[in-house]
mmCIF file of C-alpha atoms in Angstrom:
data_model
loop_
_atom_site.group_PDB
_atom_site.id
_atom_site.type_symbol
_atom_site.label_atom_id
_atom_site.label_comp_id
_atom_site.label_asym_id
_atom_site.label_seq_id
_atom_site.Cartn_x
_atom_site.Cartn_y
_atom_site.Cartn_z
ATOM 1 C CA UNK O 239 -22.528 -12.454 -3.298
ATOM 2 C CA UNK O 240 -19.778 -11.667 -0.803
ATOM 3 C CA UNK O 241 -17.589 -9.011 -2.202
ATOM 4 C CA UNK O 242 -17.643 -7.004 -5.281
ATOM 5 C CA UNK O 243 -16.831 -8.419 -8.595
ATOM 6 C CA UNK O 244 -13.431 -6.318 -9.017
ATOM 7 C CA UNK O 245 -12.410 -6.541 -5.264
ATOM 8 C CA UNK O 246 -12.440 -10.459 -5.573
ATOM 9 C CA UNK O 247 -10.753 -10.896 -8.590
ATOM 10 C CA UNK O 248 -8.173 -8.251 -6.834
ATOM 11 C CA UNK O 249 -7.548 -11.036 -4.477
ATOM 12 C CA UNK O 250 -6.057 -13.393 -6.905
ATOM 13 C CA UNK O 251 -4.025 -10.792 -8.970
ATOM 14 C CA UNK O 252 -2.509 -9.629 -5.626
ATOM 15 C CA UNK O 253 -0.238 -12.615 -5.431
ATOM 16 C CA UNK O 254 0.875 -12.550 -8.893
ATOM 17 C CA UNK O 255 2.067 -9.073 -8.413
ATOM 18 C CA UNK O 256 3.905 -9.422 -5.278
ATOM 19 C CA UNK O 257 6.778 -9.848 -7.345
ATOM 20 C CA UNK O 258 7.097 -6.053 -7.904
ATOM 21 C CA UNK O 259 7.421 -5.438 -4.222
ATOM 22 C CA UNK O 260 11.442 -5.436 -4.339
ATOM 23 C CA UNK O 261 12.339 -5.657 -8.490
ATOM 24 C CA UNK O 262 10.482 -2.630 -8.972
ATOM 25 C CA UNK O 263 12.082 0.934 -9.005
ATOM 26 C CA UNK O 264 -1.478 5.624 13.936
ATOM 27 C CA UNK O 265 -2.921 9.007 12.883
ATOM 28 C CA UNK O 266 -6.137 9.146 12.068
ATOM 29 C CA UNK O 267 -7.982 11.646 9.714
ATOM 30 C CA UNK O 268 -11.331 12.571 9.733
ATOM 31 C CA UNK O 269 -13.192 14.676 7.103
ATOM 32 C CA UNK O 270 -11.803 17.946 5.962
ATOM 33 C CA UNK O 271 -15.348 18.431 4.847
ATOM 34 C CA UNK O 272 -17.402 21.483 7.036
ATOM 35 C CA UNK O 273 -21.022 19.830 8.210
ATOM 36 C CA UNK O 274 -24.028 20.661 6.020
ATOM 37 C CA UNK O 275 -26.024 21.855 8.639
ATOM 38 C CA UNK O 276 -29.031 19.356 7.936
ATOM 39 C CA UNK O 277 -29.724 16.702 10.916
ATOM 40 C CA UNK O 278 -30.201 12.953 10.630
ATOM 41 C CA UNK O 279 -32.435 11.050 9.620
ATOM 42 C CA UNK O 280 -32.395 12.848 6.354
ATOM 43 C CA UNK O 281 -33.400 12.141 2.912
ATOM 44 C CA UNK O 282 -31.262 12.023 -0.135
ATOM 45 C CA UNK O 283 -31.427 11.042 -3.783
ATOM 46 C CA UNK O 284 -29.379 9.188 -6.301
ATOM 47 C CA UNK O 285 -29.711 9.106 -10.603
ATOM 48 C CA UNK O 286 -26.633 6.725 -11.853
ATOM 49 C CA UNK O 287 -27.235 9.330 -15.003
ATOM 50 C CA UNK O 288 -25.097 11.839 -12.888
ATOM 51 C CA UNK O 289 -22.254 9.411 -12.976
ATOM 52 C CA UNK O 290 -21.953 10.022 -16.715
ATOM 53 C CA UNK O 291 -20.673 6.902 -17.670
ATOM 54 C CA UNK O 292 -22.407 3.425 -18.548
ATOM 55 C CA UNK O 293 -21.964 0.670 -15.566
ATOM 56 C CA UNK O 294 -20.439 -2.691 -17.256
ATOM 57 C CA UNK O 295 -22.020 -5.587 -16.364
ATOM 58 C CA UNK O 296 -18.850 -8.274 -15.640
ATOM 59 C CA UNK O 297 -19.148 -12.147 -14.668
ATOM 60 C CA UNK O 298 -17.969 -12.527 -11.454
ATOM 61 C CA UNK O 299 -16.880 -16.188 -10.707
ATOM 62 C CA UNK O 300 -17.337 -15.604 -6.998
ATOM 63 C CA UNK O 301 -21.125 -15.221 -7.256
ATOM 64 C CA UNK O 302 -21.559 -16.532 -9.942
ATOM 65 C CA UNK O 303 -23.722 -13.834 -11.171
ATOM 66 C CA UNK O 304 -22.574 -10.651 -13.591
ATOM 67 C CA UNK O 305 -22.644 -7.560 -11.810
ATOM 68 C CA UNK O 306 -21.565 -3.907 -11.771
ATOM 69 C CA UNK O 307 -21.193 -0.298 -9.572
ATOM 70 C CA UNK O 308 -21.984 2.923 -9.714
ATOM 71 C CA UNK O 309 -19.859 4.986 -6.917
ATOM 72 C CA UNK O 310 -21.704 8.002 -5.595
ATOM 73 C CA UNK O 311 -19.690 8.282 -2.600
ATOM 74 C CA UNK O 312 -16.559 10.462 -3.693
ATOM 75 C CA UNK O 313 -18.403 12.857 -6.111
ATOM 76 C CA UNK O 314 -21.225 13.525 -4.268
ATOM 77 C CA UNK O 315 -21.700 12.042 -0.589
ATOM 78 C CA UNK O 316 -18.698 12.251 0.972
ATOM 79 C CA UNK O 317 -18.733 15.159 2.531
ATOM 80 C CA UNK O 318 -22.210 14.116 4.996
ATOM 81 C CA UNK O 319 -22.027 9.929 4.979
ATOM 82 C CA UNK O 320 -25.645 8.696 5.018
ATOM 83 C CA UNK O 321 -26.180 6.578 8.665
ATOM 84 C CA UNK O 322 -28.444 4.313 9.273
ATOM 85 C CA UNK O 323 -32.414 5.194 9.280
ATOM 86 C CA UNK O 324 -31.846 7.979 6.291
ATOM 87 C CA UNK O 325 -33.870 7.552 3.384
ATOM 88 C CA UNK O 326 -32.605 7.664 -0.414
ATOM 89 C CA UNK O 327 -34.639 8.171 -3.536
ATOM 90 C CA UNK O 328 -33.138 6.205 -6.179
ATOM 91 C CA UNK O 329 -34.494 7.402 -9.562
ATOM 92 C CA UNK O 330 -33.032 6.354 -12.863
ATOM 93 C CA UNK O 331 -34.355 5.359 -16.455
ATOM 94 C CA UNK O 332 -31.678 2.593 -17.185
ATOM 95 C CA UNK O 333 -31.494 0.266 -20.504
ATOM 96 C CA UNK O 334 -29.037 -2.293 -21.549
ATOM 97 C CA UNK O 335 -27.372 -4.149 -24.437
ATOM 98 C CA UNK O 336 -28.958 -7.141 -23.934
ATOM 99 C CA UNK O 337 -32.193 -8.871 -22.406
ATOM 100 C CA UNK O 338 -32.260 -8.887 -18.659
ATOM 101 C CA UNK O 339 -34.947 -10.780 -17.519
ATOM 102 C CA UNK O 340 -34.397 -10.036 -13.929
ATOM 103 C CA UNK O 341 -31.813 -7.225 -12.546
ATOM 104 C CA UNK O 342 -31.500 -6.929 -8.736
ATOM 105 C CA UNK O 343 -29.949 -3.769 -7.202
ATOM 106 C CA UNK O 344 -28.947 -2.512 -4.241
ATOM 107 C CA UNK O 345 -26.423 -0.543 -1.941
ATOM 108 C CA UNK O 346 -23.612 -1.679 -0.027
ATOM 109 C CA UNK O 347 -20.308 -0.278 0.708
ATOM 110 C CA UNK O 348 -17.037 -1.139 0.211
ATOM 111 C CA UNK O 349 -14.676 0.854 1.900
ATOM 112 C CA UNK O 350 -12.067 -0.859 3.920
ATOM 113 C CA UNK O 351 -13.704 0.034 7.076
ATOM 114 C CA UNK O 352 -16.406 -2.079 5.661
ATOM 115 C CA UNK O 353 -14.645 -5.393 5.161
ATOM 116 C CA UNK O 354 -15.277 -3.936 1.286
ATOM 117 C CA UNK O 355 -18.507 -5.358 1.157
ATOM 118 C CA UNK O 356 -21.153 -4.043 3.625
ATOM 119 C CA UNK O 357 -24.893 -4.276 2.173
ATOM 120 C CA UNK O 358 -26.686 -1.493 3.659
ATOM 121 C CA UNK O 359 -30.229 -1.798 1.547
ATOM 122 C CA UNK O 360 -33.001 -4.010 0.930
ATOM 123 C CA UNK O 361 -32.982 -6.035 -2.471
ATOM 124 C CA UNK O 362 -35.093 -4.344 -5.462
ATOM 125 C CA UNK O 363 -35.494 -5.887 -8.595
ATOM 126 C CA UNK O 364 -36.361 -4.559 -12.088
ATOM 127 C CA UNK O 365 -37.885 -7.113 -14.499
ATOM 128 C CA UNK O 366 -37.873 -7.723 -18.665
ATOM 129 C CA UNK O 367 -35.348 -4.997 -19.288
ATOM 130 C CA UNK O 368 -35.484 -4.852 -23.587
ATOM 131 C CA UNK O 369 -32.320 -3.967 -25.442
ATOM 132 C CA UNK O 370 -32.420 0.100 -26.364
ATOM 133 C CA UNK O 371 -35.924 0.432 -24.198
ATOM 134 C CA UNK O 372 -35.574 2.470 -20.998
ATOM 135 C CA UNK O 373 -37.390 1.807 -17.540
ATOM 136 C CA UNK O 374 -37.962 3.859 -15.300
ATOM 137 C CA UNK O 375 -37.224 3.612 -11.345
ATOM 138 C CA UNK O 376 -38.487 5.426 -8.551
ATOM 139 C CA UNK O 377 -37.473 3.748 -5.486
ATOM 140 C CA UNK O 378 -37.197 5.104 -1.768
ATOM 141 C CA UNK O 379 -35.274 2.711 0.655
ATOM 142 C CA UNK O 380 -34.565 3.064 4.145
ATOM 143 C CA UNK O 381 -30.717 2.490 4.976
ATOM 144 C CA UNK O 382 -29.824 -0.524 7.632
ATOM 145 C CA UNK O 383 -26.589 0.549 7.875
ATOM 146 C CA UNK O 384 -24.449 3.814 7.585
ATOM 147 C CA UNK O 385 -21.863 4.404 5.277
ATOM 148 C CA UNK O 386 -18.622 4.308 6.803
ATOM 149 C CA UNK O 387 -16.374 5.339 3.661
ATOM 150 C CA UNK O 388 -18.349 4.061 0.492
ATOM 151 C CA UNK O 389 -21.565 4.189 -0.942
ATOM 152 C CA UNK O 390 -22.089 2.130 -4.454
ATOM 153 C CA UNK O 391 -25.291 1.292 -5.750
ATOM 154 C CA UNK O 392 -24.986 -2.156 -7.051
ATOM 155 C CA UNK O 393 -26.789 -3.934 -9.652
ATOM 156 C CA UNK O 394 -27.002 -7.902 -10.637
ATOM 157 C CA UNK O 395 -28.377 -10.570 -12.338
ATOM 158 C CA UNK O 396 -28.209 -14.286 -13.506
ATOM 159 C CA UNK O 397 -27.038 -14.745 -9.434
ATOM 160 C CA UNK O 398 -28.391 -17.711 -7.039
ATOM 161 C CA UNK O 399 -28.713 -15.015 -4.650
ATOM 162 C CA UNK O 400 -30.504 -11.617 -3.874
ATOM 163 C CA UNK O 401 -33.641 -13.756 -5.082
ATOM 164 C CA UNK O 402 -32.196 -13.808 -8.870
ATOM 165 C CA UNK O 403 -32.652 -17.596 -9.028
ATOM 166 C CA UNK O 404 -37.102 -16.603 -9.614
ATOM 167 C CA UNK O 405 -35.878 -15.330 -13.254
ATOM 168 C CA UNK O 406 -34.585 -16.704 -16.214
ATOM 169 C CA UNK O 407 -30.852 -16.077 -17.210
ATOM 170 C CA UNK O 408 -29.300 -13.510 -19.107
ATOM 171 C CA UNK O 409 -26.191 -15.617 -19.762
ATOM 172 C CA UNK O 410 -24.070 -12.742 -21.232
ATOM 173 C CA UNK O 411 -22.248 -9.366 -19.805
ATOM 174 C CA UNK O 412 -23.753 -6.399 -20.570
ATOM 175 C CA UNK O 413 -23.656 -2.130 -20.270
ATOM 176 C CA UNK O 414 -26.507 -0.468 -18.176
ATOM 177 C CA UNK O 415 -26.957 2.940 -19.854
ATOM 178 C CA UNK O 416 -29.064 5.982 -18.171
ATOM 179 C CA UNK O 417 -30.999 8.781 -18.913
ATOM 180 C CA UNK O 418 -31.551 11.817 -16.445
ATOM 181 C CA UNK O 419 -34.114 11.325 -14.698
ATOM 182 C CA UNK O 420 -33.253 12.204 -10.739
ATOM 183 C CA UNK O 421 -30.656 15.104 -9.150
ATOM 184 C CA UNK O 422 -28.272 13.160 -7.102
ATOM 185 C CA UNK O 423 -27.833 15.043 -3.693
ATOM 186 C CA UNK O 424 -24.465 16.845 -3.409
ATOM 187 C CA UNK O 425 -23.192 17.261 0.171
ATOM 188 C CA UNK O 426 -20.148 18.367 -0.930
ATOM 189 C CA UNK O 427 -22.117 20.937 -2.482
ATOM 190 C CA UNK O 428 -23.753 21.622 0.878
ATOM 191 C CA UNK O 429 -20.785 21.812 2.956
ATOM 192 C CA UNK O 430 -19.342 24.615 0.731
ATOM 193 C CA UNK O 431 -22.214 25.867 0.986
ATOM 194 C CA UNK O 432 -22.936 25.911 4.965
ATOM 195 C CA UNK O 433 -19.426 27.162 5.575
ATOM 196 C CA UNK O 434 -20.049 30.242 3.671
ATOM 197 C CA UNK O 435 -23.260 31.315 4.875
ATOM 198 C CA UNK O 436 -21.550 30.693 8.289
ATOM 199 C CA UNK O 437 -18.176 32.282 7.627
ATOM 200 C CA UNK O 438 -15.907 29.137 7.920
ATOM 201 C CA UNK O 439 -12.944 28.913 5.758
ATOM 202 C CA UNK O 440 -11.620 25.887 5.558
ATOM 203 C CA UNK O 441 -8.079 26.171 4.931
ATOM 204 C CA UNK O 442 -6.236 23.278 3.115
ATOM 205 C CA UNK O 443 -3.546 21.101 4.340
ATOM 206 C CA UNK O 444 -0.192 20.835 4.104
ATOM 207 C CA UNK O 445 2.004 17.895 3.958
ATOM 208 C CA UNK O 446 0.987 15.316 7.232
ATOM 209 C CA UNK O 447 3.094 12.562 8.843
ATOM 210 C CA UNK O 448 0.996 9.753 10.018
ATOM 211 C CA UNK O 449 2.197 7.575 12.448
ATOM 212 C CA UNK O 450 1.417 3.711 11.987
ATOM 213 C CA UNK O 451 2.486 0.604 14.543
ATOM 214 C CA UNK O 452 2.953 -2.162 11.986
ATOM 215 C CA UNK O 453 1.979 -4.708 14.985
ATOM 216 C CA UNK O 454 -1.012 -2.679 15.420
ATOM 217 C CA UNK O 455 -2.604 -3.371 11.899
ATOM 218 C CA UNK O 456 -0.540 -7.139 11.309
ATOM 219 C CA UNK O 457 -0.597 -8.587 14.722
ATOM 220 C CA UNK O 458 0.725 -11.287 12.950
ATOM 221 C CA UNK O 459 2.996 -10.944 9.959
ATOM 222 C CA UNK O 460 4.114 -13.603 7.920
ATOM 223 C CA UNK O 461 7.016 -13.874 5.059
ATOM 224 C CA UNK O 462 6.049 -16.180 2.766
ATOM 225 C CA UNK O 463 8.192 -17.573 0.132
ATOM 226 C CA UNK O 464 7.705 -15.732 -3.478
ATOM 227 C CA UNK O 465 8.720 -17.328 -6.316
ATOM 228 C CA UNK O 466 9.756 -15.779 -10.046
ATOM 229 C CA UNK O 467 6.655 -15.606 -12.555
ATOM 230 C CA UNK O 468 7.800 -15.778 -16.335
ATOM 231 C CA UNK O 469 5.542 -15.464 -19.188
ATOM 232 C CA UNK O 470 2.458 -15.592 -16.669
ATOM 233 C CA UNK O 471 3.521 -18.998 -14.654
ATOM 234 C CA UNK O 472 5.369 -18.938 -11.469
ATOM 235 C CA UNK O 473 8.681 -20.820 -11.374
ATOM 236 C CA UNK O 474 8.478 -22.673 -8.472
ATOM 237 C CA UNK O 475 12.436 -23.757 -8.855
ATOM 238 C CA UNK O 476 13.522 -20.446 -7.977
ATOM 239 C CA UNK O 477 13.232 -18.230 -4.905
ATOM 240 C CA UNK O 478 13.001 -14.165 -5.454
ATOM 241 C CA UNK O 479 12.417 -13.347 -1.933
ATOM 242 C CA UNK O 480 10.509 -13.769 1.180
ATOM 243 C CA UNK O 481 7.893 -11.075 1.268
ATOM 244 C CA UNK O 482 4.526 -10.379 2.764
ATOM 245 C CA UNK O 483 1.741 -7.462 2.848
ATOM 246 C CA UNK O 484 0.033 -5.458 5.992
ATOM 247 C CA UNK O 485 -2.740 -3.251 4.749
ATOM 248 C CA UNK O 486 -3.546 -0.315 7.033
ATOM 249 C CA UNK O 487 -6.185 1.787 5.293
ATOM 250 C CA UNK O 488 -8.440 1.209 8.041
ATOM 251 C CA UNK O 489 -6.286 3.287 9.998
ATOM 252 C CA UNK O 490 -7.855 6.793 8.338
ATOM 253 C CA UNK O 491 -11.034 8.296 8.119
ATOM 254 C CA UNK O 492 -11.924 8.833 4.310
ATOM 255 C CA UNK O 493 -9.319 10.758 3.051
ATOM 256 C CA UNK O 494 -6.401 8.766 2.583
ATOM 257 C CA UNK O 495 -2.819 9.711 2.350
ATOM 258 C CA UNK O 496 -1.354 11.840 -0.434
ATOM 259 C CA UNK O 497 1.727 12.434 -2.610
ATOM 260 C CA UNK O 498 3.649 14.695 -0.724
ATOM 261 C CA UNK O 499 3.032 12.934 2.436
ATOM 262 C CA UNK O 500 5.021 10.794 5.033
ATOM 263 C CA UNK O 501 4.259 7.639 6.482
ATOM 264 C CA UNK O 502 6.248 7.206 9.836
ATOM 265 C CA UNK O 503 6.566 3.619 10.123
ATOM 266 C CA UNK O 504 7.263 1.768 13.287
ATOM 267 C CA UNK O 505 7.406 -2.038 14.425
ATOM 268 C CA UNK O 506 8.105 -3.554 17.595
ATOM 269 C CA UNK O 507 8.130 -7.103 17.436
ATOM 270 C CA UNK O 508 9.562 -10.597 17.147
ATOM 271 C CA UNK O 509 10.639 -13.168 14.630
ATOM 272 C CA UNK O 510 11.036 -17.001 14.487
ATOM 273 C CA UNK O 511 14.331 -16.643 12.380
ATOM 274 C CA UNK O 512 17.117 -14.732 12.085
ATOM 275 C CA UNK O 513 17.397 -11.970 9.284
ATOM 276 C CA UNK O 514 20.186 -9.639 8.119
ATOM 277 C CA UNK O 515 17.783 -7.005 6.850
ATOM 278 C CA UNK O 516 14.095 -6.276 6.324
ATOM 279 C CA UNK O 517 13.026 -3.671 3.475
ATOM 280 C CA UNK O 518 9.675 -1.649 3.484
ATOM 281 C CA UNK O 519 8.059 0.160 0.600
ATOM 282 C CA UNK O 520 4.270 1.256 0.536
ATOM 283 C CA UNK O 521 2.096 0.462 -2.101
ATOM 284 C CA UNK O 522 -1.896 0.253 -3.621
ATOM 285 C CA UNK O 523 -3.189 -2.987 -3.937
ATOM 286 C CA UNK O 524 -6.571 -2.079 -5.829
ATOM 287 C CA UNK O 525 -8.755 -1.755 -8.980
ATOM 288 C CA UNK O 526 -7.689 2.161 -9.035
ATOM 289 C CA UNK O 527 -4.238 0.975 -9.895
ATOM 290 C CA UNK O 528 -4.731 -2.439 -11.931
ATOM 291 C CA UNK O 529 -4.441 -3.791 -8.274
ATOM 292 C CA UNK O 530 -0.699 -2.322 -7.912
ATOM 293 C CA UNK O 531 0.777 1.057 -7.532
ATOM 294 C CA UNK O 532 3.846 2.261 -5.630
ATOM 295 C CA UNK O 533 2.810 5.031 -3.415
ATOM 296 C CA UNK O 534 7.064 5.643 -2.193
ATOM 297 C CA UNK O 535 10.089 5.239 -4.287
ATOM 298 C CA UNK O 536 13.632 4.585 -2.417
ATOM 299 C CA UNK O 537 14.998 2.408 -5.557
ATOM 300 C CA UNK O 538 14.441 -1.234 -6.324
ATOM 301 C CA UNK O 539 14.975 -2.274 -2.823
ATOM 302 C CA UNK O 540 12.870 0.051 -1.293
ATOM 303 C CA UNK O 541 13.724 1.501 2.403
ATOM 304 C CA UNK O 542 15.729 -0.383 5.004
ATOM 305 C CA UNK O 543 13.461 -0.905 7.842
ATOM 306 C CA UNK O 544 16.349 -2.935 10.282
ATOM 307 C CA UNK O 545 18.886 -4.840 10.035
ATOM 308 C CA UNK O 546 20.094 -7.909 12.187
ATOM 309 C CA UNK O 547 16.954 -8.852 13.839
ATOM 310 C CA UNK O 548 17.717 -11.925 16.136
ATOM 311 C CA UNK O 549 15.461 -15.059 16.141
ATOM 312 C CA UNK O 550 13.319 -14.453 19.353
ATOM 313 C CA UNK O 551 14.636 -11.475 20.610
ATOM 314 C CA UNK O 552 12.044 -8.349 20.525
ATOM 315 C CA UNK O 553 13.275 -5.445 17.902
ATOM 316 C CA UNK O 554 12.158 -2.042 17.528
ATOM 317 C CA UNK O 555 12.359 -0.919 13.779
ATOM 318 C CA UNK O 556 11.393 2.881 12.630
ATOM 319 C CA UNK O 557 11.462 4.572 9.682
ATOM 320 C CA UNK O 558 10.155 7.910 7.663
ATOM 321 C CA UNK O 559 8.806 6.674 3.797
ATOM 322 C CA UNK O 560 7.789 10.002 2.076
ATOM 323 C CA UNK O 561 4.577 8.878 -0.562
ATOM 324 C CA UNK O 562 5.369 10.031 -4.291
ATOM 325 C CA UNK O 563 1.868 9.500 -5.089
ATOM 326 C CA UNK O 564 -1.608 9.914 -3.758
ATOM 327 C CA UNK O 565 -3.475 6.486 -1.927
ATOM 328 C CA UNK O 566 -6.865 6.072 -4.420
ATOM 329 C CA UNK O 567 -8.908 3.423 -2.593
ATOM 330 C CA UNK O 568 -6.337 0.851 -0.392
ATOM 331 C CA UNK O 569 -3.210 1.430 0.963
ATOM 332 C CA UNK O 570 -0.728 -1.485 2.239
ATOM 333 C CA UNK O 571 3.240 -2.134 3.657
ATOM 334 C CA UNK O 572 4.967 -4.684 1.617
ATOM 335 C CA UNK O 573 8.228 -6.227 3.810
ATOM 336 C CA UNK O 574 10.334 -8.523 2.426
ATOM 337 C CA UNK O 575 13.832 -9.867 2.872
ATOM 338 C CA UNK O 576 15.890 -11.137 0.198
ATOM 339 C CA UNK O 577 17.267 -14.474 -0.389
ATOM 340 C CA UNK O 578 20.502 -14.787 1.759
ATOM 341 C CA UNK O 579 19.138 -12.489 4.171
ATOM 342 C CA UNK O 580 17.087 -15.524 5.721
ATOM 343 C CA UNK O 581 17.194 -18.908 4.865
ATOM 344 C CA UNK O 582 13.382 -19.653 5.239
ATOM 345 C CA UNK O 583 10.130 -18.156 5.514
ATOM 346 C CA UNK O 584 9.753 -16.052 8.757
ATOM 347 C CA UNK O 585 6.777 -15.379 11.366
ATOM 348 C CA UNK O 586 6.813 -11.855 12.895
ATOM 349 C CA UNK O 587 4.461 -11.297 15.736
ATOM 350 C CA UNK O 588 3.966 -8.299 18.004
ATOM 351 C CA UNK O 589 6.932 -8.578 20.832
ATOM 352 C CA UNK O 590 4.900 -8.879 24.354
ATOM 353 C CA UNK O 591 7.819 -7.716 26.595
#
């Protein structure tokens, strides 16, 4: 199990919906959070009942196993990441629809910064979950890793891996449901708290620029050929552009850019081909969105980024892109240039002059 269920099937919707990237109308930022005051190691505690919602239990073809995630890290741990060598008390009473003979969990975390999959837990298992009849879990586990910008407890079963192969198969979806049974720890809680008994004020932010290289987060950028989908199938007789994506959420800490904001883009680099003119929007490739969401506006074709780039000659592009909405979990350039404006697919690499 290398990446989460809705992440990989993100991968394959992605290049369906390039399309929209021209028919439709490096800072970096740490948290804003104060500390909590309470050293490392430390201990914390997690009930998926404090979620208030039941975790769906979906087949992932990349396993193949069904799986699902409960995300503790923007409404409760953000604000004081757990690291490596803390402990956390996982505590839940947890049913389900359906007969689970065997249900592994688990946390990882799947931030960008984590290559979206990081597993930073042993393996537990529960066994002979009964439709309607509630278990109860009391588990402490000692972290491998630390949480760089995510922190989902996972759970799975009917997989080859994580040692689910030992029990018999489920062979159906399902909902986990909880009961209360733990108090999830609340550092943002505690960081409120700690800056008031120590008089900090922490004052909000207005509008930032961020500056971002494009050659510093796509070394190598490539403009594939897109072709027209209708009805669901790609028409492979027509050509609507030659477009490609740089993602560059790595490039924050965990707060990532907001409506209201402006993304200072720059690129200095070199292409194989000429091209009369490059455009630029930025978007969100990810579950949050249905795996896309504009983030800037500037019309149909987006922002000019340059015009008359020169097969093999270096070019410096730059450009301001003020965000119309707020970046939810991914954030990502899409370039393209349209069909006249090069005759072929390009390769743009970082200029070395």
């Amino acid at each position: 199990m290398k990446k989460l269920l809705k992440f990989a099937a993100g991968l394959l919707a992605a290049s369906a919906l390039l399309v929209s990237c021209a028919s439709t109308e490096s800072a970096k930022k740490g948290s804003t959070a104060a500390g909590t005051g309470i050293p490392h190691p430390r201990s914390y505690e997690i009930d998926p009942a404090d979620l208030n919602a039941p975790v769906s239990m979906d087949y992932n073809q990349y396993g193949p196993n069904y799986q699902g995630v409960a995300d503790f890290y923007k409404p409760f741990l953000k604000a004081d990441k757990p690291q490596a060598g803390d402990t956390v008390k996982i505590k839940m009473k947890v049913t389900a629809d359906i007969e689970i003979p065997g249900l592994a969990y688990f946390i990882i975390d799947n931030s960008p910064a984590a290559s979206y999959w990081t597993v930073i837990s042993e393996d537990n298992y529960i066994e002979n979950i009964k439709p309607g009849e509630y278990v109860e879990v009391e588990k402490e586990v000692v972290l491998t890793a630390g949480s760089k910008g995510g922190f989902q407890l996972v759970f799975a079963y009917d997989g080859a891996d994580h040692g689910q192969d030992q029990f018999a198969k489920a062979g159906a979806p399902s909902k986990l449901s909880f009961e209360k049974f733990g108090n999830t720890t609340n550092t943002i809680a505690e960081a409120e708290a700690y800056a008031a008994a120590n008089g900090e004020v922490i004052a909000p932010k207005g509008p930032q620029t961020y500056n971002i290289a494009i050659e510093k987060v796509a070394a190598f950028f490539q403009l594939e050929t897109n072709h027209p989908w209708v009805d669901g199938v790609q028409d492979m007789s027509q050509i609507s552009n030659y477009q490609g994506v740089a993602h560059f959420a790595t490039e924050f800490g965990e707060d990532l850019p907001k409506a209201g904001d402006t993304i200072h883009a720059t690129w200095h680099a070199t292409s194989d081909v000429d091209i009369k003119k490059l455009h630029i929007r930025v978007i969100e490739n990810s579950a949050a969105v249905n795996w896309w969401g504009e983030l800037s506006e500037g019309g149909g074709t987006g922002y000019v980024l340059i015009e008359d780039v020169k097969a093999n000659e270096p070019f410096n592009a730059s450009v301001d892109i003020p965000l119309i909405q707020d970046a939810q979990e991914e954030i990502s350039f899409c370039i393209w240039a349209d069909v006249g404006d090069v005759e072929q697919p390009a390769t743009i690499i970082m200029a070395r002059d």
